[in-house]
CSV table of C-alpha atoms in Angstrom, one decimal:
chain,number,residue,atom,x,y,z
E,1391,UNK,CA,0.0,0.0,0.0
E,1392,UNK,CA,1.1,3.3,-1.0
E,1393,UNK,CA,-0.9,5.5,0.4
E,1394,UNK,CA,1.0,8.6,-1.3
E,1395,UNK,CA,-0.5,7.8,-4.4
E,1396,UNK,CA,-4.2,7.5,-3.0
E,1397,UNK,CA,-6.9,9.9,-3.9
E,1398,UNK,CA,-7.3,12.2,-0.7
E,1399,UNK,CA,-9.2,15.2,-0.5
E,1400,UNK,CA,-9.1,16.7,2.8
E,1401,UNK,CA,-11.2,17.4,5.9
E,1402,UNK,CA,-14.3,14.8,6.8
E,1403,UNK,CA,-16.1,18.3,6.7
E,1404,UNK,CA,-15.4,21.7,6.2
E,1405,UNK,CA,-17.0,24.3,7.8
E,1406,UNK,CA,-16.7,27.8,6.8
E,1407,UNK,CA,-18.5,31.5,8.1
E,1408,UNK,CA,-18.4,34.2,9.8
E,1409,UNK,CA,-18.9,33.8,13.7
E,1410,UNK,CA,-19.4,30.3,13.2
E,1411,UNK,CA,-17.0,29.6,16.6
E,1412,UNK,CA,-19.8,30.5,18.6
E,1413,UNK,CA,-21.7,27.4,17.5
E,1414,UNK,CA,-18.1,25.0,18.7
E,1415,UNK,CA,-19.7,22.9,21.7
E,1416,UNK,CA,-22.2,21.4,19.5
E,1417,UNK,CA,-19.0,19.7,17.4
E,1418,UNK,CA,-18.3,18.4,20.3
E,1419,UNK,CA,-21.4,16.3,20.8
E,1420,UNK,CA,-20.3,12.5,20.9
E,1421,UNK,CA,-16.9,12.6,22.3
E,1422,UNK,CA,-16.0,12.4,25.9
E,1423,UNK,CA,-12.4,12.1,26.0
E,1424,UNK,CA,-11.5,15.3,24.7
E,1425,UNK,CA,-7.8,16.8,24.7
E,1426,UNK,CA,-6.5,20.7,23.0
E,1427,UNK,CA,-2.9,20.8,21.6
E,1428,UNK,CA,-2.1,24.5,20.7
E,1429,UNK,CA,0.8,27.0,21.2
E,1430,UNK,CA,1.4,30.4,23.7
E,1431,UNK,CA,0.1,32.7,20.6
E,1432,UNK,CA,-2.1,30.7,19.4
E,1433,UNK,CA,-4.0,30.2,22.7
E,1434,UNK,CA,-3.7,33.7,23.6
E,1435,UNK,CA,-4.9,34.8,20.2
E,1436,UNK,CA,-8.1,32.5,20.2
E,1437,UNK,CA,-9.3,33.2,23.9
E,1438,UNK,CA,-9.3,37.0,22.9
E,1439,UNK,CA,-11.8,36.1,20.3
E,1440,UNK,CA,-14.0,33.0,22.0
E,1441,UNK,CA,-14.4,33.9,25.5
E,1442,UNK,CA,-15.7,30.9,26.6
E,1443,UNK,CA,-13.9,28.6,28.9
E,1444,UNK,CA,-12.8,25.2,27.2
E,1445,UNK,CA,-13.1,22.8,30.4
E,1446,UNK,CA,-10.7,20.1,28.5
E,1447,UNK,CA,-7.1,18.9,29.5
E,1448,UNK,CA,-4.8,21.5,27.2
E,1449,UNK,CA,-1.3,20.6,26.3
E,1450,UNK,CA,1.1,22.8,24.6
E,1451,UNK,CA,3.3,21.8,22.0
E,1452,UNK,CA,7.3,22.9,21.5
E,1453,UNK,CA,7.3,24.9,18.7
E,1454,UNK,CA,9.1,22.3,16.0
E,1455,UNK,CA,6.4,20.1,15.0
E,1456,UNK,CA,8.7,17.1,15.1
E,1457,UNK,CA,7.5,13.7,15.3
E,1458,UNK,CA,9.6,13.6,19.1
E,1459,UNK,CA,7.4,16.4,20.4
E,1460,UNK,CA,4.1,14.6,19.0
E,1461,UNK,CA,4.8,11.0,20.9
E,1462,UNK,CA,5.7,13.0,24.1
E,1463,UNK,CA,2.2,14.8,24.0
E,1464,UNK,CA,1.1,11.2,22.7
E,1465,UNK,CA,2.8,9.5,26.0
E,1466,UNK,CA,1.2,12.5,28.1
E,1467,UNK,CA,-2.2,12.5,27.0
E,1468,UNK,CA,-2.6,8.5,27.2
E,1469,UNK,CA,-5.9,8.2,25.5
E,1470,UNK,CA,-8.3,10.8,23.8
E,1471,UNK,CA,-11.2,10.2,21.6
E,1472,UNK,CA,-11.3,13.6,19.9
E,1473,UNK,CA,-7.8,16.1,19.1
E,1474,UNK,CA,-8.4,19.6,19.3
E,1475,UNK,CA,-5.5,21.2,17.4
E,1476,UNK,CA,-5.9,25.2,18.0
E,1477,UNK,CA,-3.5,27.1,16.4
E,1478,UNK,CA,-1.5,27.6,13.0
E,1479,UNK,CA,0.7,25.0,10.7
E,1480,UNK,CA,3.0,23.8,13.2
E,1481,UNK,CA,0.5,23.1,16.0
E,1482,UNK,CA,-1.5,21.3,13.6
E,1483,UNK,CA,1.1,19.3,12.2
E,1484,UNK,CA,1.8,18.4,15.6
E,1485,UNK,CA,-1.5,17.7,16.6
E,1486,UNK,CA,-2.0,15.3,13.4
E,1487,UNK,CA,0.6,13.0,14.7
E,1488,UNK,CA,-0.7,13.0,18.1
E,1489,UNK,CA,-3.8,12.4,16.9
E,1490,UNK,CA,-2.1,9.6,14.7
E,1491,UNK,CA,-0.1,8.0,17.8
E,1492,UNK,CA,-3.6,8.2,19.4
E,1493,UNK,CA,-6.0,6.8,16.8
E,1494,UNK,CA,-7.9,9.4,18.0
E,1495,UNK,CA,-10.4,12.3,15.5
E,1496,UNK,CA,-8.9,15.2,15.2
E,1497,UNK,CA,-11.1,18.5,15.3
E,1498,UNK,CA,-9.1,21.5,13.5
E,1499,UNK,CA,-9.3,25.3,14.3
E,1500,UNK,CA,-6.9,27.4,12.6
E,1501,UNK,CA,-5.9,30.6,14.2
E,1502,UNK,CA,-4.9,32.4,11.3
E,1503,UNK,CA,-4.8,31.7,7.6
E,1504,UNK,CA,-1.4,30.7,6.1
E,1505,UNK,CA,-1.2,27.2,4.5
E,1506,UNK,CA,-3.8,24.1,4.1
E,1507,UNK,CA,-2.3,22.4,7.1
E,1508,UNK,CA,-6.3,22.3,8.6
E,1509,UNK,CA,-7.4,20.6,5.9
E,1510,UNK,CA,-4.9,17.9,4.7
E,1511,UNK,CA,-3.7,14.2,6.3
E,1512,UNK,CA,-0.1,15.5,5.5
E,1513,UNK,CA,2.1,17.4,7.8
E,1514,UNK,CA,5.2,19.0,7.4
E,1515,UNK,CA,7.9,16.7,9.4
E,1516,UNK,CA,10.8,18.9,11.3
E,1517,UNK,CA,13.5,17.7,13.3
E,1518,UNK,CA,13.8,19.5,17.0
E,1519,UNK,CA,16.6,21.6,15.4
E,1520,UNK,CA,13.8,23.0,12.9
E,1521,UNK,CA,15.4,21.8,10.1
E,1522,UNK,CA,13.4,19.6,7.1
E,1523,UNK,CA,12.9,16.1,7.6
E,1524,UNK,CA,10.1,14.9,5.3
E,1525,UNK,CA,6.2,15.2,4.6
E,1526,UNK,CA,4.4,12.6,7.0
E,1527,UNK,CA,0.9,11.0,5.5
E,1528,UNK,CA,-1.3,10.8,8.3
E,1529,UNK,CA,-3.6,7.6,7.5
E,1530,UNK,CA,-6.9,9.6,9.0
E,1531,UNK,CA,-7.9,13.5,7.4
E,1532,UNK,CA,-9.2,15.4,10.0
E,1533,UNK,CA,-12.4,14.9,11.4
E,1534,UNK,CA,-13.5,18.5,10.8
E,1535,UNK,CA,-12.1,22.1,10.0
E,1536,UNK,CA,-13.7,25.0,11.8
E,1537,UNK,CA,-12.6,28.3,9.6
E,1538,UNK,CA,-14.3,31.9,11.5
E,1539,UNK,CA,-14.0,34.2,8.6
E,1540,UNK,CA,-14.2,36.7,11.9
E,1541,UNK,CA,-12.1,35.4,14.1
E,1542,UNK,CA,-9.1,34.7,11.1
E,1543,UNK,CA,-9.4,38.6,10.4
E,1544,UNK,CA,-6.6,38.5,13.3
E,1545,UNK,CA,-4.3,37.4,11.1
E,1546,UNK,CA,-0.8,39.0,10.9
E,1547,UNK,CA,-0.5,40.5,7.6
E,1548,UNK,CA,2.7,38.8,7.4
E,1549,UNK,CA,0.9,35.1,7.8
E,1550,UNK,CA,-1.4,35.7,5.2
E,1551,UNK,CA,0.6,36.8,2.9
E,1552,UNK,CA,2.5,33.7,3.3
E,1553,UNK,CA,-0.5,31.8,2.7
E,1554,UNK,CA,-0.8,33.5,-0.3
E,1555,UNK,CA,2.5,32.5,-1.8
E,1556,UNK,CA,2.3,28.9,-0.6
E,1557,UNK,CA,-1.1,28.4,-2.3
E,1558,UNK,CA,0.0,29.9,-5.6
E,1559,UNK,CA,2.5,27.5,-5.7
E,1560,UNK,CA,-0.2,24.5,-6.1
E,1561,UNK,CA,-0.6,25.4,-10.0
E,1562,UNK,CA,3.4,26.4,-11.2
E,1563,UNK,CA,4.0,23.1,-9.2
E,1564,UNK,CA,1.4,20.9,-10.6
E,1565,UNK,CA,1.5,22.4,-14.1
E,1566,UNK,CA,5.3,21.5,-13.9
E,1567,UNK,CA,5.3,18.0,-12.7
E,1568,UNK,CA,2.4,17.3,-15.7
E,1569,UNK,CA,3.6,19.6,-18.5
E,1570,UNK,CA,5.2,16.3,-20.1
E,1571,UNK,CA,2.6,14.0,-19.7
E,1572,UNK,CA,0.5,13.5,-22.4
E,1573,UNK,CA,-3.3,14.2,-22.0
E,1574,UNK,CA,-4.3,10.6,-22.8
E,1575,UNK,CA,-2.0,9.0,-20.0
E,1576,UNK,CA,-4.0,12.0,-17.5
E,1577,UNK,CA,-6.8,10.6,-14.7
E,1578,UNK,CA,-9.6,12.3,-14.2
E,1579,UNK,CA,-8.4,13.0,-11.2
E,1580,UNK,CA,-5.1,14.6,-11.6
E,1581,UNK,CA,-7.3,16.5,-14.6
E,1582,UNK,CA,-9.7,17.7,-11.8
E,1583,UNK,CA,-6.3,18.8,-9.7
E,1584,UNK,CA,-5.2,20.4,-12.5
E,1585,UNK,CA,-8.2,22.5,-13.1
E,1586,UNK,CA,-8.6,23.2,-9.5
E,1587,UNK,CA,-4.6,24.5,-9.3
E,1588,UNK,CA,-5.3,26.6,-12.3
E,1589,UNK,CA,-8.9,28.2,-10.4
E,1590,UNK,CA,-6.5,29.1,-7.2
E,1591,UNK,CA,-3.9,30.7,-9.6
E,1592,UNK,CA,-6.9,33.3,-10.9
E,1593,UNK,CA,-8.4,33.8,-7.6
E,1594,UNK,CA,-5.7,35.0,-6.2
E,1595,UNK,CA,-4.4,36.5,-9.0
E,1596,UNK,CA,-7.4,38.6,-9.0
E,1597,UNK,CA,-8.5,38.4,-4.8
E,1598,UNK,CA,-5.2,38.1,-3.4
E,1599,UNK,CA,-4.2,42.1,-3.5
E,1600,UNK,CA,-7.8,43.0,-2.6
E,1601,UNK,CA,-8.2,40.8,0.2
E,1602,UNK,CA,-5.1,41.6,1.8
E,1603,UNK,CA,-6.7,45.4,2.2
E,1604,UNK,CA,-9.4,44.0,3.4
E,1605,UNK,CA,-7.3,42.1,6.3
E,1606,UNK,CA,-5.9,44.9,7.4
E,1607,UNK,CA,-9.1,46.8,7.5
E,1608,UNK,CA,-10.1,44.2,9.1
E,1609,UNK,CA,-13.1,43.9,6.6
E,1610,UNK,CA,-14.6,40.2,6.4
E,1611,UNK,CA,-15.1,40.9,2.6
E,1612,UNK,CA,-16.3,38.1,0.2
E,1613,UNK,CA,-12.8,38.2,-1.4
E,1614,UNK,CA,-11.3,37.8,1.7
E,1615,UNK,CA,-13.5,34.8,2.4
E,1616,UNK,CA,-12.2,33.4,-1.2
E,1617,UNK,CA,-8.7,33.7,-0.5
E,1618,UNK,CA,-9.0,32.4,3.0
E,1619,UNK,CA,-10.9,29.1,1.8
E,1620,UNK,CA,-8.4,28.9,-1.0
E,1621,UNK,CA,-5.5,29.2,1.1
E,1622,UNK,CA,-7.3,26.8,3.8
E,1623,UNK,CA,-9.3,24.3,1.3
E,1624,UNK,CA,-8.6,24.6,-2.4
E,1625,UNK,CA,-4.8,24.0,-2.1
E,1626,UNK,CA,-5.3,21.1,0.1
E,1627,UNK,CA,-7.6,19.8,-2.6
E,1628,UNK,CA,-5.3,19.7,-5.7
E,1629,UNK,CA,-2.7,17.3,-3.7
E,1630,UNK,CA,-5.8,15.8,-2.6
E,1631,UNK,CA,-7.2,15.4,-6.1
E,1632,UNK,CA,-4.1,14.9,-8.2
E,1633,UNK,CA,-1.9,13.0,-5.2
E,1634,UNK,CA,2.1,13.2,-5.8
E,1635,UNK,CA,1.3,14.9,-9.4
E,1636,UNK,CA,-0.1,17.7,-7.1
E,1637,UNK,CA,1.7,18.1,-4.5
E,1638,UNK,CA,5.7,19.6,-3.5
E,1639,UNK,CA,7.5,20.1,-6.5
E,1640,UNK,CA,10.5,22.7,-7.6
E,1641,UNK,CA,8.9,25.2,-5.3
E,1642,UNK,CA,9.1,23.1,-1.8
E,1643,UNK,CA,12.1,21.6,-2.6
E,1644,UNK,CA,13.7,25.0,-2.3
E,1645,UNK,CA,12.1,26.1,1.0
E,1646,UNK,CA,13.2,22.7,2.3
E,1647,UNK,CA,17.0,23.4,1.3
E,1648,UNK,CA,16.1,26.7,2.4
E,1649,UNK,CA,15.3,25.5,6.1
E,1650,UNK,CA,19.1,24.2,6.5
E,1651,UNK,CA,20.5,28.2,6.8
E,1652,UNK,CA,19.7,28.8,10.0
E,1653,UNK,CA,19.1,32.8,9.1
E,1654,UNK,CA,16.1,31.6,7.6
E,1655,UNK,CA,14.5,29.7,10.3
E,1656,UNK,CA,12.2,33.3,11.6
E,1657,UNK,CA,11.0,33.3,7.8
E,1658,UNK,CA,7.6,32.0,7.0
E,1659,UNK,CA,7.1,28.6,5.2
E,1660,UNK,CA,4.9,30.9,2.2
E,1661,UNK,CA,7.6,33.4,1.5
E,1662,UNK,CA,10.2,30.5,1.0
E,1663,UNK,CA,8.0,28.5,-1.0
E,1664,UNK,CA,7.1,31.5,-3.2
E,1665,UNK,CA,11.0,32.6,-3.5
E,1666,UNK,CA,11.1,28.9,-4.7
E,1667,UNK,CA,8.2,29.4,-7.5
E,1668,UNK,CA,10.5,32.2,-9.6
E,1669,UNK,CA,13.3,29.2,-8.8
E,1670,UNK,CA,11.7,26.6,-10.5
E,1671,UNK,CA,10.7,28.7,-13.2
E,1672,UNK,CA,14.2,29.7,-13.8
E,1673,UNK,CA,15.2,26.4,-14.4
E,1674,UNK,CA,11.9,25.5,-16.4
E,1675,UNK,CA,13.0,28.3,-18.5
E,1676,UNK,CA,10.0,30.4,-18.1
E,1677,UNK,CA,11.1,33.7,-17.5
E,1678,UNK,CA,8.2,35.5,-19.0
E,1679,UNK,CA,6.1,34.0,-16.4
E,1680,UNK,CA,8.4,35.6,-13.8
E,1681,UNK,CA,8.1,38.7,-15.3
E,1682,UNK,CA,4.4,38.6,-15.8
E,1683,UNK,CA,4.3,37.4,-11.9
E,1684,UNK,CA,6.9,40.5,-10.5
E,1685,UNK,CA,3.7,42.7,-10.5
E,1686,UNK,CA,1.7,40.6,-8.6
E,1687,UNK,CA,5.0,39.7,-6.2
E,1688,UNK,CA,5.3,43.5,-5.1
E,1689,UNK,CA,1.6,44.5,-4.8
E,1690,UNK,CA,1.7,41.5,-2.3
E,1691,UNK,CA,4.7,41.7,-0.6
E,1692,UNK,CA,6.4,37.9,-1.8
E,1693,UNK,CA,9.8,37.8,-2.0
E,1694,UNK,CA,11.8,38.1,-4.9
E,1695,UNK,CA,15.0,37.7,-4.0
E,1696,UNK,CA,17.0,35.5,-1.2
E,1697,UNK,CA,18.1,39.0,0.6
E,1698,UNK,CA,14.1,39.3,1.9
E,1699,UNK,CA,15.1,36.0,3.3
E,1700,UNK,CA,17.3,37.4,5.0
E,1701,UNK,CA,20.2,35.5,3.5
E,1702,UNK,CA,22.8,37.7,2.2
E,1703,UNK,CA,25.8,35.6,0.6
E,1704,UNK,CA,24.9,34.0,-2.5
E,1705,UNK,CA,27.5,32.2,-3.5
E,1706,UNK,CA,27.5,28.9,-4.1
E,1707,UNK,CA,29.7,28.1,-1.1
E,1708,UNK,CA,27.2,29.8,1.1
E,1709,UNK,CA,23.9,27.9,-0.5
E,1710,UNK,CA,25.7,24.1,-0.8
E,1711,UNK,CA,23.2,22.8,2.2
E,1712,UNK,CA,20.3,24.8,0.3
E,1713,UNK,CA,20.7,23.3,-3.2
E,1714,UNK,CA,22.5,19.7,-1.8
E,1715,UNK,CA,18.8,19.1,-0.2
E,1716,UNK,CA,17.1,20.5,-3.2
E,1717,UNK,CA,18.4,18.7,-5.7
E,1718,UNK,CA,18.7,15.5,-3.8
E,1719,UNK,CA,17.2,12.3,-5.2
E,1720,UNK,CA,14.7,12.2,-2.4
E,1721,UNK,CA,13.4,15.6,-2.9
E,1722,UNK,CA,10.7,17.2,-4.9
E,1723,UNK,CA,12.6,18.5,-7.5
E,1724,UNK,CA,13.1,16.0,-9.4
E,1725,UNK,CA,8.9,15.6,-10.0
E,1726,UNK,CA,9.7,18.6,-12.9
E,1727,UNK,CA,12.8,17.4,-13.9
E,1728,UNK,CA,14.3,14.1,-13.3
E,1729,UNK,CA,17.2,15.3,-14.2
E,1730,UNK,CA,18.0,18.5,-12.0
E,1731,UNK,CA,21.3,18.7,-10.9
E,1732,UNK,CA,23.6,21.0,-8.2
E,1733,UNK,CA,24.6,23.0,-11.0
E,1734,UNK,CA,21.0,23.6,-12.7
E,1735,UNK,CA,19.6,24.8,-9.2
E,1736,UNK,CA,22.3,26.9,-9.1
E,1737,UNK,CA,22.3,28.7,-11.6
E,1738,UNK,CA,18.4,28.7,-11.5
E,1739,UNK,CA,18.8,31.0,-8.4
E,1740,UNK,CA,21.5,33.0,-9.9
E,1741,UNK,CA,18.9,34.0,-12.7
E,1742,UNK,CA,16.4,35.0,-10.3
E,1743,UNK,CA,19.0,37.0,-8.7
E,1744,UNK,CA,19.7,38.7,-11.6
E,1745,UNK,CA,16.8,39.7,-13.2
């Protein structure tokens, strides 16, 4: 069984609104043994908005979303019918594995919009050094995803934009793991994760800038609801849809060499992943398209070169652990090109650099 090739879509069910947080102890009906795994932001940031008191055993998690921290909160907890993971990608990543050690639902409530960790089986795998160690499938989606249009209107600027660049990634990703595969050899399914990939990249294309006002008007707009269940839902469904077609490609692979220089550990997964987009399409030779996407890079606020990374030397001493990951045989960017070498990545980000 290979369950990275299964069709997955996401979250049991999905539930999206304004104010809709209010309505939480009814989710609860059914389970008894009930634990929340969340973070010192995160907590703070969600009892601001739901002042209710949440009479359950609460356990914080160390900030690395490592597989160690997950069986220690596993070990801890000792039995629990129903998760409650409260807080952003790395507390829900956590909470999945504890979940996972568990056998145990898992009841998602993002505390600000950023990535589709709420909505996907798969979590992002760190060491407790914060570096990359690899995408974990979780063999159970969660149980339900609780998205308060209100309440996400909290969001640091900074995290959504993030979100933003992570989820544009799901169609320059997908379109360059398919773009050699001929249509007849297609599923419907990696055809539906296609078309889905390709609807996110004109949303936000066409939301993104809008809705990024309206955050900081804090203005629950209906492109601002868009965005936020594209970040949240659509992106999880293209891997969900299309499986390894549609998931990490170019673009990942260079924000998980990227998490090996330690000056970039305070930058958000997004910005790294979106850095990694204009990478990819370097090598890909599409330099229009990064020209067509510069626009749309500084309206937003993505990164377009490695010094808003905060990584200064680019030379190709200083990026070895960067581009050794990324163009390792285990990574993701081989799903574009099978091909891709030390050198290629190289001088992929030298052209990006350049321009």
């Amino acid at each position: 069984m290979d369950i990275t090739t299964e069709v997955r879509p996401g979250a049991n069910r999905y539930v999206s609104g304004e104010g809709i947080l209010q309505d939480l102890p009814s989710y609860f009906v059914g389970f008894k043994k009930i634990s929340i795994i969340t973070g010192e932001k995160s907590s703070e940031a969600f009892r601001k908005y739901y002042r209710q008191e949440l009479h359950y055993p609460t356990y914080r998690y160390d900030g690395t979303s490592s597989h160690e921290n997950a069986v220690a909160l596993a070990e801890e907890i000792e039995q629990a019918e129903l998760i409650v993971a409260i807080g952003a990608g790395r507390v829900i990543d956590t909470a999945k594995m504890v979940a996972e050690e568990l056998n145990a639902e898992l009841l998602v409530i993002p505390t600000l919009i950023s990535n589709c960790a709420p909505f996907t089986p798969i979590v992002a795998v760190y060491r407790p050094d914060r570096t990359f160690k690899a995408m974990g499938f979780m063999t159970r989606a969660p149980f339900l995803t609780i998205v308060d249009s209100k309440f996400l209107l909290a969001t640091p600027k900074n995290y959504f934009v993030a979100g933003v660049g992570d989820t544009l990634a799901k169609w320059y990703e997908i379109e360059g793991i398919t773009r050699r595969l001929p249509e007849d050899e297609k599923s419907a399914y990696v055809s539906l994760g296609i078309a889905c990939a390709k609807a996110i990249q004109e949303l936000l294309l066409k939301d993104a800038i809008p809705a990024i006002e309206d955050l900081q008007n804090r203005k629950a707009s209906p492109a601002f609801s868009r965005v936020s269940d594209a970040i949240i839902g659509l992106a999880g469904e293209t891997g969900g849809f299309a499986a390894s077609f549609g998931r990490s490609a170019g673009a990942h692979a260079i924000h998980d060499g990227l998490s090996y220089l330690e000056s970039t550990h305070e930058q958000l997964h997004g910005k790294k992943v979106a850095y990694g987009i204009l990478v990819q399409l370097a090598h890909t030779k599409d330099i229009e398209e990064i020209i067509t996407l510069r626009p749309f890079y500084e309206a937003a606020g993505l990164p377009m070169k490695l010094k808003e990374l905060n990584v200064l030397d680019t030379s190709k001493e200083a990026l070895t652990p960067v581009i050794d990951h990324a163009a390792s045989a285990n990574e993701t960017f081989n799903m574009v090109d099978p091909a891709i070498t030390f050198d290629d990545i190289y001088q992929a980000i030298q052209t990006v650099e350049s321009l």
